[in-house]
Short mmCIF file of C-alpha atoms in Angstrom, two decimals:
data_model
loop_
_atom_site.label_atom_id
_atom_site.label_comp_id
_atom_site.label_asym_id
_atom_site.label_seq_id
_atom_site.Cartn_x
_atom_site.Cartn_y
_atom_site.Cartn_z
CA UNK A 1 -9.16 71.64 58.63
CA UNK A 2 -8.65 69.07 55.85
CA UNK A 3 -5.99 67.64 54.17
CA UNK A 4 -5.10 65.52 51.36
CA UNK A 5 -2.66 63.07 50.49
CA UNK A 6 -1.85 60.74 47.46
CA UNK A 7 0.24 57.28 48.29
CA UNK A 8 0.51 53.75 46.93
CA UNK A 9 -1.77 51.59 48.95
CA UNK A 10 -0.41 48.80 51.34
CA UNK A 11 -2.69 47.46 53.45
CA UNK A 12 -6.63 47.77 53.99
CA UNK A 13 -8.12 46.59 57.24
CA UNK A 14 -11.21 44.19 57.59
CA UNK A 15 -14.03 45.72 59.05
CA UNK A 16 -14.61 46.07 62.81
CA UNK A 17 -17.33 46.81 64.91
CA UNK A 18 -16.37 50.04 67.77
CA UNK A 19 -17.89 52.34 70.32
CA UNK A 20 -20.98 51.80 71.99
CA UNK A 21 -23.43 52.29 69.28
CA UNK A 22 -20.86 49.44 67.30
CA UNK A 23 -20.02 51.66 64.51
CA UNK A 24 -18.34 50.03 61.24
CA UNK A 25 -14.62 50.76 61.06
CA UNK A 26 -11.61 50.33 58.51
CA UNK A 27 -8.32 51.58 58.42
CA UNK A 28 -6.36 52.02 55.41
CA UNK A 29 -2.30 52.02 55.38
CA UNK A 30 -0.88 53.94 52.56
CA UNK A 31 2.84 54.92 51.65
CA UNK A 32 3.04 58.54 50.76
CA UNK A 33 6.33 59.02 49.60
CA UNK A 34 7.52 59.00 46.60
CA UNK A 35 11.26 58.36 47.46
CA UNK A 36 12.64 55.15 48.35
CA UNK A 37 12.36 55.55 52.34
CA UNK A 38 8.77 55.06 53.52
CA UNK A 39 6.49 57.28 55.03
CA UNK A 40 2.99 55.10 56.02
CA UNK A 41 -0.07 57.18 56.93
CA UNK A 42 -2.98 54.96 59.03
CA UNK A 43 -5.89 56.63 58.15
CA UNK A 44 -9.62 55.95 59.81
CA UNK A 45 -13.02 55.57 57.99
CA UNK A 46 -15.93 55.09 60.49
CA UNK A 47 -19.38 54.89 59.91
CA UNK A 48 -21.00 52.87 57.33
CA UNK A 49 -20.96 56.04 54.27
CA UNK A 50 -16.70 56.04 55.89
CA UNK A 51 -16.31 52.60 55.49
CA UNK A 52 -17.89 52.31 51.76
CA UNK A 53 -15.27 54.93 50.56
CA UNK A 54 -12.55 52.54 50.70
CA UNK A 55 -14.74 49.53 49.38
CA UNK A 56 -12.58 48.21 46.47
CA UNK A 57 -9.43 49.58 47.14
CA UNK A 58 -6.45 47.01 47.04
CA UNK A 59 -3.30 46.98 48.11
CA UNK A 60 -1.00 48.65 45.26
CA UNK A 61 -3.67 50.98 43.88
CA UNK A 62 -2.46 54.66 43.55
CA UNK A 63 -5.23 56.64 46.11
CA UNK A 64 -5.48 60.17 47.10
CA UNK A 65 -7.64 60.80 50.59
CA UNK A 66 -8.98 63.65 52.13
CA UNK A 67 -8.38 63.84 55.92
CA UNK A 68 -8.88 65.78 58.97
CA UNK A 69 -6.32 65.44 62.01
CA UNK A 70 -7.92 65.81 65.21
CA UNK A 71 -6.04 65.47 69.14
CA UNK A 72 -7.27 64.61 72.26
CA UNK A 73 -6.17 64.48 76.06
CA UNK A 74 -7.11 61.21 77.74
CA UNK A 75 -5.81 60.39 81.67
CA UNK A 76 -3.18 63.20 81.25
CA UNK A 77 -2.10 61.82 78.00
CA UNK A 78 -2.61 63.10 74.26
CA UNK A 79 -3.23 61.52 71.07
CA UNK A 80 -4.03 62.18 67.93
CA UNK A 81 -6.75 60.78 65.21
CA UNK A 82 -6.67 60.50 61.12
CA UNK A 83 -10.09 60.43 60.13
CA UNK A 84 -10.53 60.15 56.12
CA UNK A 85 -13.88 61.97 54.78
CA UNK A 86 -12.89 60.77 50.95
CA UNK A 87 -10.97 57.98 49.09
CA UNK A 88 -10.58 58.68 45.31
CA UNK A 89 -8.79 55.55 42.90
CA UNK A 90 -6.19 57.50 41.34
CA UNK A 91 -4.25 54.56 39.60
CA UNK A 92 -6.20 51.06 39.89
CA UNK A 93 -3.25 48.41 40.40
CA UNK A 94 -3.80 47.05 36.74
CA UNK A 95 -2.47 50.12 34.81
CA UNK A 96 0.88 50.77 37.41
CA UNK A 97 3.55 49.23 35.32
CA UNK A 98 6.21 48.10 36.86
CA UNK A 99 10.11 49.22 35.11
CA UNK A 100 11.28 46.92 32.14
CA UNK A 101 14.40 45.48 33.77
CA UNK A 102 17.04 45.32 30.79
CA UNK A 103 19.57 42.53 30.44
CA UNK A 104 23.22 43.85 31.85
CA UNK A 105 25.71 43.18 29.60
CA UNK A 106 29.45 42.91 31.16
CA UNK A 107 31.13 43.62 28.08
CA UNK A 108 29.04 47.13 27.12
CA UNK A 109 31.26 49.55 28.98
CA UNK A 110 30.25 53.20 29.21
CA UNK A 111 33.96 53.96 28.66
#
């Protein structure tokens, strides 16, 4: 089952090398909510056609990624894996503008 989910980008990993056949491997952090609390998502892209989804991406670019969700018992215990299939640039960094802060003015009272 996939899933998607659009977020603000904070972090991208460097590439690692994993497994026994050394597979390329980068994780990308994103915050996917919209609200002022945070919600990060680490999501995994293996595999060198993974790994050249993310190519580009920077932290503060607005992303939406497809992802599966997958568990698995190890030694009694269970964990879960975010594997991304997709990585499409909704927002590149450059066009998110940022709120014009206006100058406060002590003496213009709403009332």
């Amino acid at each position: 089952m996939k899933f998607k989910v659009k977020g603000k980008v904070k972090i991208v990993t460097d590439e690692i090398q994993v497994g026994k056949q050394n597979y390329p491997k980068r994780t990308i952090v994103i915050d996917a909510t919209p609200a002022e609390e945070e919600s990060l998502i680490c999501i995994d892209f293996v595999g060198g056609a993974g790994v050249a989804k993310i190519q580009g991406k920077r932290p503060g670019d607005i992303v939406e990624i497809e992802f599966t969700i997958k568990g698995r018992e190890w030694n009694g215990k269970y964990y879960n894996n975010v594997s991304g299939w997709g990585c499409e640039l909704i927002t590149p960094i450059e066009q998110i503008k940022e709120p014009v802060k206006s100058p406060v003015n002590e003496n213009d009272l709403p009332f």
